[in-house]
PDB file of C-alpha atoms in Angstrom:
ATOM      1  CA  MET A   1       0.008  -0.013  -0.003  1.00  0.00           C
ATOM      2  CA  SER A   2       0.994   3.636  -0.329  1.00  0.00           C
ATOM      3  CA  SER A   3       1.326   6.644   1.971  1.00  0.00           C
ATOM      4  CA  ILE A   4       0.654  10.281   1.047  1.00  0.00           C
ATOM      5  CA  LYS A   5       2.339  13.440   2.366  1.00  0.00           C
ATOM      6  CA  VAL A   6       1.245  16.936   1.647  1.00  0.00           C
ATOM      7  CA  GLU A   7       3.610  19.770   2.561  1.00  0.00           C
ATOM      8  CA  ASP A   8       2.744  23.437   2.483  1.00  0.00           C
ATOM      9  CA  LEU A   9       0.495  23.014  -0.578  1.00  0.00           C
ATOM     10  CA  THR A  10      -0.714  26.238  -2.160  1.00  0.00           C
ATOM     11  CA  VAL A  11      -2.718  26.270  -5.368  1.00  0.00           C
ATOM     12  CA  ASP A  12      -3.531  29.481  -7.219  1.00  0.00           C
ATOM     13  CA  TYR A  13      -5.697  30.081 -10.264  1.00  0.00           C
ATOM     14  CA  ASN A  14      -5.930  33.025 -12.559  1.00  0.00           C
ATOM     15  CA  GLU A  15      -9.522  34.247 -13.255  1.00  0.00           C
ATOM     16  CA  ASN A  16     -10.047  37.169 -15.582  1.00  0.00           C
ATOM     17  CA  GLY A  17      -6.518  38.407 -14.851  1.00  0.00           C
ATOM     18  CA  ARG A  18      -6.875  38.147 -11.096  1.00  0.00           C
ATOM     19  CA  LYS A  19      -5.222  35.583  -8.787  1.00  0.00           C
ATOM     20  CA  PHE A  20      -7.525  33.212  -6.882  1.00  0.00           C
ATOM     21  CA  THR A  21      -6.052  31.097  -4.130  1.00  0.00           C
ATOM     22  CA  SER A  22      -7.838  27.800  -3.696  1.00  0.00           C
ATOM     23  CA  LEU A  23      -5.558  26.209  -1.121  1.00  0.00           C
ATOM     24  CA  LYS A  24      -3.090  27.910   1.172  1.00  0.00           C
ATOM     25  CA  ASN A  25      -0.153  26.162   3.034  1.00  0.00           C
ATOM     26  CA  VAL A  26      -1.948  22.821   3.437  1.00  0.00           C
ATOM     27  CA  THR A  27      -0.028  20.197   5.286  1.00  0.00           C
ATOM     28  CA  PHE A  28      -1.126  16.725   6.396  1.00  0.00           C
ATOM     29  CA  SER A  29      -0.303  13.038   5.909  1.00  0.00           C
ATOM     30  CA  VAL A  30      -2.117   9.792   5.166  1.00  0.00           C
ATOM     31  CA  GLU A  31      -0.584   6.558   6.382  1.00  0.00           C
ATOM     32  CA  SER A  32      -0.578   3.405   4.248  1.00  0.00           C
ATOM     33  CA  GLY A  33      -3.980   1.739   4.493  1.00  0.00           C
ATOM     34  CA  GLU A  34      -5.540   4.619   6.262  1.00  0.00           C
ATOM     35  CA  PHE A  35      -9.017   6.053   5.478  1.00  0.00           C
ATOM     36  CA  VAL A  36      -8.865   9.837   5.727  1.00  0.00           C
ATOM     37  CA  SER A  37     -11.797  12.242   5.005  1.00  0.00           C
ATOM     38  CA  VAL A  38     -11.192  15.823   4.019  1.00  0.00           C
ATOM     39  CA  ILE A  39     -14.092  17.996   5.071  1.00  0.00           C
ATOM     40  CA  GLY A  40     -14.984  21.572   4.713  1.00  0.00           C
ATOM     41  CA  SER A  41     -17.530  24.002   3.274  1.00  0.00           C
ATOM     42  CA  SER A  42     -18.152  24.476  -0.362  1.00  0.00           C
ATOM     43  CA  GLY A  43     -15.439  26.275  -2.150  1.00  0.00           C
ATOM     44  CA  CYS A  44     -12.724  25.476   0.366  1.00  0.00           C
ATOM     45  CA  GLY A  45     -10.527  23.626  -2.182  1.00  0.00           C
ATOM     46  CA  LYS A  46     -11.389  19.974  -1.358  1.00  0.00           C
ATOM     47  CA  SER A  47     -11.767  18.979  -5.032  1.00  0.00           C
ATOM     48  CA  THR A  48      -8.684  20.962  -5.990  1.00  0.00           C
ATOM     49  CA  LEU A  49      -6.737  19.020  -3.377  1.00  0.00           C
ATOM     50  CA  LEU A  50      -7.958  15.754  -4.733  1.00  0.00           C
ATOM     51  CA  SER A  51      -7.028  16.829  -8.300  1.00  0.00           C
ATOM     52  CA  VAL A  52      -3.420  17.521  -7.109  1.00  0.00           C
ATOM     53  CA  LEU A  53      -3.308  14.001  -5.524  1.00  0.00           C
ATOM     54  CA  GLU A  54      -4.640  12.545  -8.700  1.00  0.00           C
ATOM     55  CA  GLY A  55      -1.878  14.297 -10.720  1.00  0.00           C
ATOM     56  CA  ILE A  56      -4.107  16.354 -13.010  1.00  0.00           C
ATOM     57  CA  ASN A  57      -3.422  19.614 -11.167  1.00  0.00           C
ATOM     58  CA  PHE A  58      -0.187  20.896  -9.689  1.00  0.00           C
ATOM     59  CA  PRO A  59       0.983  23.008  -6.782  1.00  0.00           C
ATOM     60  CA  THR A  60       1.812  26.605  -7.135  1.00  0.00           C
ATOM     61  CA  GLU A  61       3.942  26.183  -4.015  1.00  0.00           C
ATOM     62  CA  GLY A  62       4.727  23.243  -1.712  1.00  0.00           C
ATOM     63  CA  ARG A  63       5.052  19.517  -2.525  1.00  0.00           C
ATOM     64  CA  VAL A  64       2.980  16.358  -2.574  1.00  0.00           C
ATOM     65  CA  PHE A  65       4.565  12.905  -2.183  1.00  0.00           C
ATOM     66  CA  ILE A  66       3.389   9.249  -2.579  1.00  0.00           C
ATOM     67  CA  ASP A  67       5.727   6.887  -0.898  1.00  0.00           C
ATOM     68  CA  GLY A  68       8.333   9.644  -0.608  1.00  0.00           C
ATOM     69  CA  LYS A  69       8.283  10.342  -4.345  1.00  0.00           C
ATOM     70  CA  PRO A  70       6.924  13.682  -5.712  1.00  0.00           C
ATOM     71  CA  ILE A  71       3.732  13.388  -7.770  1.00  0.00           C
ATOM     72  CA  SER A  72       4.497  14.256 -11.398  1.00  0.00           C
ATOM     73  CA  GLY A  73       1.239  13.206 -13.117  1.00  0.00           C
ATOM     74  CA  THR A  74      -1.436  10.628 -13.009  1.00  0.00           C
ATOM     75  CA  GLY A  75      -0.455   7.048 -12.238  1.00  0.00           C
ATOM     76  CA  LYS A  76      -1.630   3.518 -12.141  1.00  0.00           C
ATOM     77  CA  ASP A  77      -1.269   3.570  -8.292  1.00  0.00           C
ATOM     78  CA  ARG A  78      -4.359   5.763  -8.061  1.00  0.00           C
ATOM     79  CA  GLY A  79      -8.040   5.097  -8.780  1.00  0.00           C
ATOM     80  CA  ALA A  80     -10.816   7.759  -8.505  1.00  0.00           C
ATOM     81  CA  VAL A  81     -14.569   7.932  -7.904  1.00  0.00           C
ATOM     82  CA  PHE A  82     -16.461  11.153  -8.563  1.00  0.00           C
ATOM     83  CA  GLN A  83     -19.856  12.564  -7.673  1.00  0.00           C
ATOM     84  CA  ASN A  84     -21.096  12.469 -11.299  1.00  0.00           C
ATOM     85  CA  TYR A  85     -20.606   8.679 -11.789  1.00  0.00           C
ATOM     86  CA  SER A  86     -18.112   9.196 -14.787  1.00  0.00           C
ATOM     87  CA  LEU A  87     -19.492   6.155 -16.722  1.00  0.00           C
ATOM     88  CA  PHE A  88     -19.259   5.792 -20.502  1.00  0.00           C
ATOM     89  CA  PRO A  89     -22.808   5.843 -21.734  1.00  0.00           C
ATOM     90  CA  TRP A  90     -22.019   3.629 -24.808  1.00  0.00           C
ATOM     91  CA  MET A  91     -20.695   0.840 -22.542  1.00  0.00           C
ATOM     92  CA  THR A  92     -22.560  -1.621 -20.380  1.00  0.00           C
ATOM     93  CA  ALA A  93     -21.869  -1.751 -16.695  1.00  0.00           C
ATOM     94  CA  ARG A  94     -19.604  -4.791 -17.275  1.00  0.00           C
ATOM     95  CA  LYS A  95     -17.615  -3.061 -20.002  1.00  0.00           C
ATOM     96  CA  ASN A  96     -17.287   0.145 -17.906  1.00  0.00           C
ATOM     97  CA  VAL A  97     -15.637  -1.842 -15.138  1.00  0.00           C
ATOM     98  CA  ALA A  98     -13.518  -3.875 -17.600  1.00  0.00           C
ATOM     99  CA  PHE A  99     -12.291  -0.663 -19.261  1.00  0.00           C
ATOM    100  CA  GLY A 100     -11.032   0.626 -15.900  1.00  0.00           C
ATOM    101  CA  ILE A 101      -9.206  -2.645 -15.281  1.00  0.00           C
ATOM    102  CA  LYS A 102      -7.578  -2.502 -18.725  1.00  0.00           C
ATOM    103  CA  GLN A 103      -6.003   0.885 -17.889  1.00  0.00           C
ATOM    104  CA  VAL A 104      -3.905  -0.672 -15.099  1.00  0.00           C
ATOM    105  CA  LYS A 105      -3.663  -4.232 -16.107  1.00  0.00           C
ATOM    106  CA  LYS A 106      -2.830  -4.285 -19.814  1.00  0.00           C
ATOM    107  CA  ASP A 107      -1.176  -7.656 -19.628  1.00  0.00           C
ATOM    108  CA  ILE A 108      -4.257  -9.727 -18.825  1.00  0.00           C
ATOM    109  CA  SER A 109      -6.760 -11.016 -21.414  1.00  0.00           C
ATOM    110  CA  ARG A 110     -10.192  -9.625 -22.046  1.00  0.00           C
ATOM    111  CA  GLY A 111     -11.746 -12.741 -20.593  1.00  0.00           C
ATOM    112  CA  GLU A 112      -9.791 -12.162 -17.351  1.00  0.00           C
ATOM    113  CA  ARG A 113     -10.931  -8.559 -17.290  1.00  0.00           C
ATOM    114  CA  TYR A 114     -14.525  -9.605 -17.585  1.00  0.00           C
ATOM    115  CA  GLU A 115     -14.084 -12.203 -14.885  1.00  0.00           C
ATOM    116  CA  ILE A 116     -12.670  -9.536 -12.529  1.00  0.00           C
ATOM    117  CA  ALA A 117     -15.518  -7.112 -13.549  1.00  0.00           C
ATOM    118  CA  ASP A 118     -18.158  -9.726 -12.831  1.00  0.00           C
ATOM    119  CA  GLU A 119     -16.667 -10.378  -9.386  1.00  0.00           C
ATOM    120  CA  PHE A 120     -16.814  -6.688  -8.305  1.00  0.00           C
ATOM    121  CA  LEU A 121     -20.176  -6.056  -9.815  1.00  0.00           C
ATOM    122  CA  ASP A 122     -21.381  -9.044  -7.729  1.00  0.00           C
ATOM    123  CA  LYS A 123     -19.805  -7.454  -4.650  1.00  0.00           C
ATOM    124  CA  VAL A 124     -21.852  -4.301  -5.209  1.00  0.00           C
ATOM    125  CA  GLY A 125     -25.039  -6.283  -5.903  1.00  0.00           C
ATOM    126  CA  LEU A 126     -25.294  -5.612  -9.636  1.00  0.00           C
ATOM    127  CA  SER A 127     -24.737  -9.080 -11.135  1.00  0.00           C
ATOM    128  CA  GLU A 128     -28.188  -9.007 -12.797  1.00  0.00           C
ATOM    129  CA  PHE A 129     -27.505  -5.645 -14.267  1.00  0.00           C
ATOM    130  CA  LYS A 130     -24.068  -6.176 -15.804  1.00  0.00           C
ATOM    131  CA  ASN A 131     -25.277  -6.000 -19.431  1.00  0.00           C
ATOM    132  CA  LYS A 132     -27.339  -2.838 -18.773  1.00  0.00           C
ATOM    133  CA  TYR A 133     -26.274   0.574 -20.135  1.00  0.00           C
ATOM    134  CA  PRO A 134     -25.906   3.482 -17.669  1.00  0.00           C
ATOM    135  CA  SER A 135     -29.125   5.075 -18.971  1.00  0.00           C
ATOM    136  CA  ARG A 136     -30.955   2.026 -17.820  1.00  0.00           C
ATOM    137  CA  LEU A 137     -29.587   2.273 -14.248  1.00  0.00           C
ATOM    138  CA  SER A 138     -30.687   4.410 -11.364  1.00  0.00           C
ATOM    139  CA  GLY A 139     -28.301   7.055  -9.907  1.00  0.00           C
ATOM    140  CA  GLY A 140     -27.504   4.688  -7.009  1.00  0.00           C
ATOM    141  CA  MET A 141     -26.759   1.870  -9.386  1.00  0.00           C
ATOM    142  CA  GLN A 142     -24.460   3.995 -11.574  1.00  0.00           C
ATOM    143  CA  GLN A 143     -22.474   4.985  -8.582  1.00  0.00           C
ATOM    144  CA  ARG A 144     -22.098   1.289  -7.439  1.00  0.00           C
ATOM    145  CA  VAL A 145     -20.672   0.595 -10.956  1.00  0.00           C
ATOM    146  CA  ALA A 146     -18.245   3.454 -10.487  1.00  0.00           C
ATOM    147  CA  ILE A 147     -17.247   2.039  -7.082  1.00  0.00           C
ATOM    148  CA  ALA A 148     -16.919  -1.467  -8.476  1.00  0.00           C
ATOM    149  CA  ARG A 149     -14.701  -0.173 -11.292  1.00  0.00           C
ATOM    150  CA  ALA A 150     -12.403   1.763  -8.877  1.00  0.00           C
ATOM    151  CA  LEU A 151     -12.064  -1.281  -6.606  1.00  0.00           C
ATOM    152  CA  ALA A 152     -11.659  -3.751  -9.477  1.00  0.00           C
ATOM    153  CA  MET A 153      -8.655  -1.692 -10.753  1.00  0.00           C
ATOM    154  CA  ASP A 154      -6.966  -2.686  -7.462  1.00  0.00           C
ATOM    155  CA  THR A 155      -4.978   0.476  -7.128  1.00  0.00           C
ATOM    156  CA  ASP A 156      -2.988   1.144  -3.862  1.00  0.00           C
ATOM    157  CA  ILE A 157      -4.758   4.536  -3.468  1.00  0.00           C
ATOM    158  CA  LEU A 158      -8.394   5.384  -3.833  1.00  0.00           C
ATOM    159  CA  LEU A 159      -9.492   9.076  -4.241  1.00  0.00           C
ATOM    160  CA  MET A 160     -13.207   9.760  -3.827  1.00  0.00           C
ATOM    161  CA  ASP A 161     -14.724  13.172  -4.494  1.00  0.00           C
ATOM    162  CA  GLU A 162     -18.103  13.392  -2.717  1.00  0.00           C
ATOM    163  CA  PRO A 163     -19.148  10.115  -4.403  1.00  0.00           C
ATOM    164  CA  PHE A 164     -22.508  10.003  -2.648  1.00  0.00           C
ATOM    165  CA  GLY A 165     -23.323  13.713  -2.513  1.00  0.00           C
ATOM    166  CA  ALA A 166     -26.028  13.663  -5.260  1.00  0.00           C
ATOM    167  CA  LEU A 167     -27.870  10.629  -3.858  1.00  0.00           C
ATOM    168  CA  ASP A 168     -30.928  10.419  -1.658  1.00  0.00           C
ATOM    169  CA  ALA A 169     -30.473   9.606   1.968  1.00  0.00           C
ATOM    170  CA  LYS A 170     -31.373   5.977   1.639  1.00  0.00           C
ATOM    171  CA  ASN A 171     -29.085   5.142  -1.158  1.00  0.00           C
ATOM    172  CA  ARG A 172     -26.310   7.277   0.501  1.00  0.00           C
ATOM    173  CA  ALA A 173     -26.517   5.139   3.646  1.00  0.00           C
ATOM    174  CA  VAL A 174     -26.473   1.930   1.626  1.00  0.00           C
ATOM    175  CA  LEU A 175     -23.376   2.880  -0.357  1.00  0.00           C
ATOM    176  CA  GLN A 176     -21.563   4.155   2.818  1.00  0.00           C
ATOM    177  CA  GLU A 177     -22.083   0.790   4.417  1.00  0.00           C
ATOM    178  CA  LEU A 178     -21.072  -1.007   1.209  1.00  0.00           C
ATOM    179  CA  LEU A 179     -17.855   1.032   0.897  1.00  0.00           C
ATOM    180  CA  MET A 180     -16.952   0.442   4.530  1.00  0.00           C
ATOM    181  CA  GLU A 181     -17.629  -3.401   4.172  1.00  0.00           C
ATOM    182  CA  LEU A 182     -15.484  -3.625   0.993  1.00  0.00           C
ATOM    183  CA  TRP A 183     -12.658  -1.398   2.346  1.00  0.00           C
ATOM    184  CA  GLU A 184     -12.454  -3.251   5.672  1.00  0.00           C
ATOM    185  CA  GLY A 185     -12.573  -6.660   3.863  1.00  0.00           C
ATOM    186  CA  ASP A 186     -12.055  -9.952   5.602  1.00  0.00           C
ATOM    187  CA  GLY A 187      -8.457  -9.330   6.713  1.00  0.00           C
ATOM    188  CA  SER A 188      -7.007 -11.359   3.811  1.00  0.00           C
ATOM    189  CA  ARG A 189      -5.823  -8.338   1.922  1.00  0.00           C
ATOM    190  CA  GLU A 190      -4.218  -5.055   2.884  1.00  0.00           C
ATOM    191  CA  ARG A 191      -6.570  -2.081   3.053  1.00  0.00           C
ATOM    192  CA  LYS A 192      -6.328   0.526   0.433  1.00  0.00           C
ATOM    193  CA  THR A 193      -5.197   4.114   1.196  1.00  0.00           C
ATOM    194  CA  VAL A 194      -8.288   6.299   0.800  1.00  0.00           C
ATOM    195  CA  VAL A 195      -8.757  10.025   0.558  1.00  0.00           C
ATOM    196  CA  PHE A 196     -12.428  10.842   0.703  1.00  0.00           C
ATOM    197  CA  VAL A 197     -13.748  14.317   0.199  1.00  0.00           C
ATOM    198  CA  THR A 198     -17.032  15.243   1.850  1.00  0.00           C
ATOM    199  CA  HIS A 199     -18.931  18.082   3.364  1.00  0.00           C
ATOM    200  CA  ASP A 200     -20.991  15.730   5.503  1.00  0.00           C
ATOM    201  CA  ILE A 201     -19.773  15.395   9.098  1.00  0.00           C
ATOM    202  CA  ASP A 202     -21.740  12.287  10.005  1.00  0.00           C
ATOM    203  CA  GLU A 203     -20.341  10.511   6.890  1.00  0.00           C
ATOM    204  CA  SER A 204     -16.791  11.426   7.745  1.00  0.00           C
ATOM    205  CA  ILE A 205     -17.214  10.021  11.260  1.00  0.00           C
ATOM    206  CA  LEU A 206     -18.653   6.744  10.073  1.00  0.00           C
ATOM    207  CA  LEU A 207     -16.027   6.039   7.373  1.00  0.00           C
ATOM    208  CA  SER A 208     -12.736   7.529   8.564  1.00  0.00           C
ATOM    209  CA  ASP A 209      -9.746   6.818  10.625  1.00  0.00           C
ATOM    210  CA  LYS A 210      -8.931  10.454  10.534  1.00  0.00           C
ATOM    211  CA  ILE A 211     -10.545  13.674   9.528  1.00  0.00           C
ATOM    212  CA  VAL A 212      -8.729  16.682   8.013  1.00  0.00           C
ATOM    213  CA  MET A 213     -10.844  19.779   8.543  1.00  0.00           C
ATOM    214  CA  LEU A 214     -10.259  22.595   5.959  1.00  0.00           C
ATOM    215  CA  SER A 215     -11.132  26.174   6.530  1.00  0.00           C
ATOM    216  CA  ALA A 216     -13.296  28.203   4.236  1.00  0.00           C
ATOM    217  CA  HIS A 217     -11.684  29.925   1.188  1.00  0.00           C
ATOM    218  CA  PRO A 218      -8.752  29.759   0.875  1.00  0.00           C
ATOM    219  CA  GLY A 219      -8.527  26.270   2.258  1.00  0.00           C
ATOM    220  CA  HIS A 220      -6.003  25.424   4.937  1.00  0.00           C
ATOM    221  CA  VAL A 221      -5.904  22.794   7.632  1.00  0.00           C
ATOM    222  CA  ILE A 222      -7.721  23.883  10.780  1.00  0.00           C
ATOM    223  CA  LYS A 223      -7.132  20.555  12.515  1.00  0.00           C
ATOM    224  CA  GLU A 224      -6.411  16.848  12.009  1.00  0.00           C
ATOM    225  CA  ILE A 225      -8.778  14.717  14.220  1.00  0.00           C
ATOM    226  CA  SER A 226      -8.507  10.973  14.831  1.00  0.00           C
ATOM    227  CA  VAL A 227     -11.820   9.193  14.928  1.00  0.00           C
ATOM    228  CA  PRO A 228     -12.153   7.416  18.263  1.00  0.00           C
ATOM    229  CA  PHE A 229     -14.548   4.612  17.313  1.00  0.00           C
ATOM    230  CA  LYS A 230     -13.035   1.185  16.876  1.00  0.00           C
ATOM    231  CA  ARG A 231     -13.538  -1.078  13.748  1.00  0.00           C
ATOM    232  CA  PRO A 232     -15.457  -2.847  12.431  1.00  0.00           C
ATOM    233  CA  ARG A 233     -17.781   0.091  12.795  1.00  0.00           C
ATOM    234  CA  ASN A 234     -21.551  -0.120  12.852  1.00  0.00           C
ATOM    235  CA  ARG A 235     -23.695   3.084  12.490  1.00  0.00           C
ATOM    236  CA  THR A 236     -26.341   1.887  14.932  1.00  0.00           C
ATOM    237  CA  ASP A 237     -23.733   1.074  17.579  1.00  0.00           C
ATOM    238  CA  ILE A 238     -22.222   4.531  17.681  1.00  0.00           C
ATOM    239  CA  VAL A 239     -24.877   7.035  16.625  1.00  0.00           C
ATOM    240  CA  GLY A 240     -26.829   8.221  19.739  1.00  0.00           C
ATOM    241  CA  THR A 241     -24.065   7.432  22.168  1.00  0.00           C
ATOM    242  CA  LYS A 242     -22.645  10.209  24.366  1.00  0.00           C
ATOM    243  CA  GLU A 243     -19.278   9.705  22.820  1.00  0.00           C
ATOM    244  CA  TYR A 244     -20.628  10.218  19.302  1.00  0.00           C
ATOM    245  CA  SER A 245     -22.582  13.323  20.298  1.00  0.00           C
ATOM    246  CA  LYS A 246     -19.545  14.811  21.967  1.00  0.00           C
ATOM    247  CA  PHE A 247     -17.209  14.093  19.044  1.00  0.00           C
ATOM    248  CA  ARG A 248     -19.788  15.317  16.467  1.00  0.00           C
ATOM    249  CA  SER A 249     -20.171  18.565  18.496  1.00  0.00           C
ATOM    250  CA  GLU A 250     -16.457  19.094  18.485  1.00  0.00           C
ATOM    251  CA  LEU A 251     -16.397  18.803  14.612  1.00  0.00           C
ATOM    252  CA  MET A 252     -19.458  21.050  14.244  1.00  0.00           C
ATOM    253  CA  SER A 253     -17.854  23.716  16.403  1.00  0.00           C
ATOM    254  CA  LEU A 254     -14.704  23.638  14.241  1.00  0.00           C
ATOM    255  CA  PHE A 255     -16.756  23.678  11.029  1.00  0.00           C
ATOM    256  CA  TYR A 256     -19.240  26.392  11.822  1.00  0.00           C
ATOM    257  CA  GLY A 257     -16.894  28.367  14.071  1.00  0.00           C
ATOM    258  CA  ASP A 258     -14.541  28.821  11.071  1.00  0.00           C
ATOM    259  CA  ILE A 259     -17.368  29.976   8.757  1.00  0.00           C
ATOM    260  CA  ALA A 260     -18.683  32.400  11.467  1.00  0.00           C
ATOM    261  CA  ASP A 261     -15.160  33.769  11.909  1.00  0.00           C
ATOM    262  CA  ARG A 262     -14.824  34.244   8.118  1.00  0.00           C
ATOM    263  CA  ILE A 263     -18.217  36.003   7.770  1.00  0.00           C
ATOM    264  CA  GLY A 264     -17.361  38.271  10.727  1.00  0.00           C
ATOM    265  CA  SER A 265     -13.985  39.255   9.268  1.00  0.00           C
ATOM    266  CA  GLU A 266     -15.570  39.986   5.877  1.00  0.00           C
ATOM    267  CA  VAL A 267     -18.245  42.232   7.530  1.00  0.00           C
ATOM    268  CA  ILE A 268     -15.551  44.184   9.371  1.00  0.00           C
ATOM    269  CA  LEU A 269     -13.641  44.603   6.134  1.00  0.00           C
TER     270      LEU A 269
END
């Protein structure tokens, strides 16, 4: 598995001749096999951070490393899941998954790719729908295909950009549980290193080993917080406990306290 280190990351953009700073002096680390959520309000640079880790965007200042080596572009060690499903509409669910596998495992046959695709579609409960096109699948099903594809690619690192953000509450809860179950596994394989972008505090508590809280624009790290609940983790066992309420309140104070401070400073200005 792979570790990630972000050191003093700053990312600037130019918009209509004016500089816009998305991230400012961001520093944190992700250990090998760790599930880390990056949380913050809209516009704080969460997606920009993920694009840098993916290798499709680059620092203005600072450095980002995977296993001690600077990121210089995209790589076969990273898979990604996005909020908008990112499926090819002209491919069936099975072919979408197999296409992802082909990008990282070019030396295996088409039959082997389909065998792996079928295995992971079964894991996400879509065996019956493997020959359906995305237009014939619900939003929740499409996202399950995207998750199956990312997991089937078997990359060391999984980058997830609000993958459940557009789903209804029921499908969101189902896919959270599914992701947690697949990531935790049965102990026979090493866990993947996951960076999960969200603005949902409860989601971050349920899924994460550690939470990186980003400030409002420009994004910088307010605090890194270890999640105190042991694994395997069950939603019904922790939600409603005094420990959960206390921990959630701490995160909410950080989240909304930063927003209030920002609004106050802007009013003064």
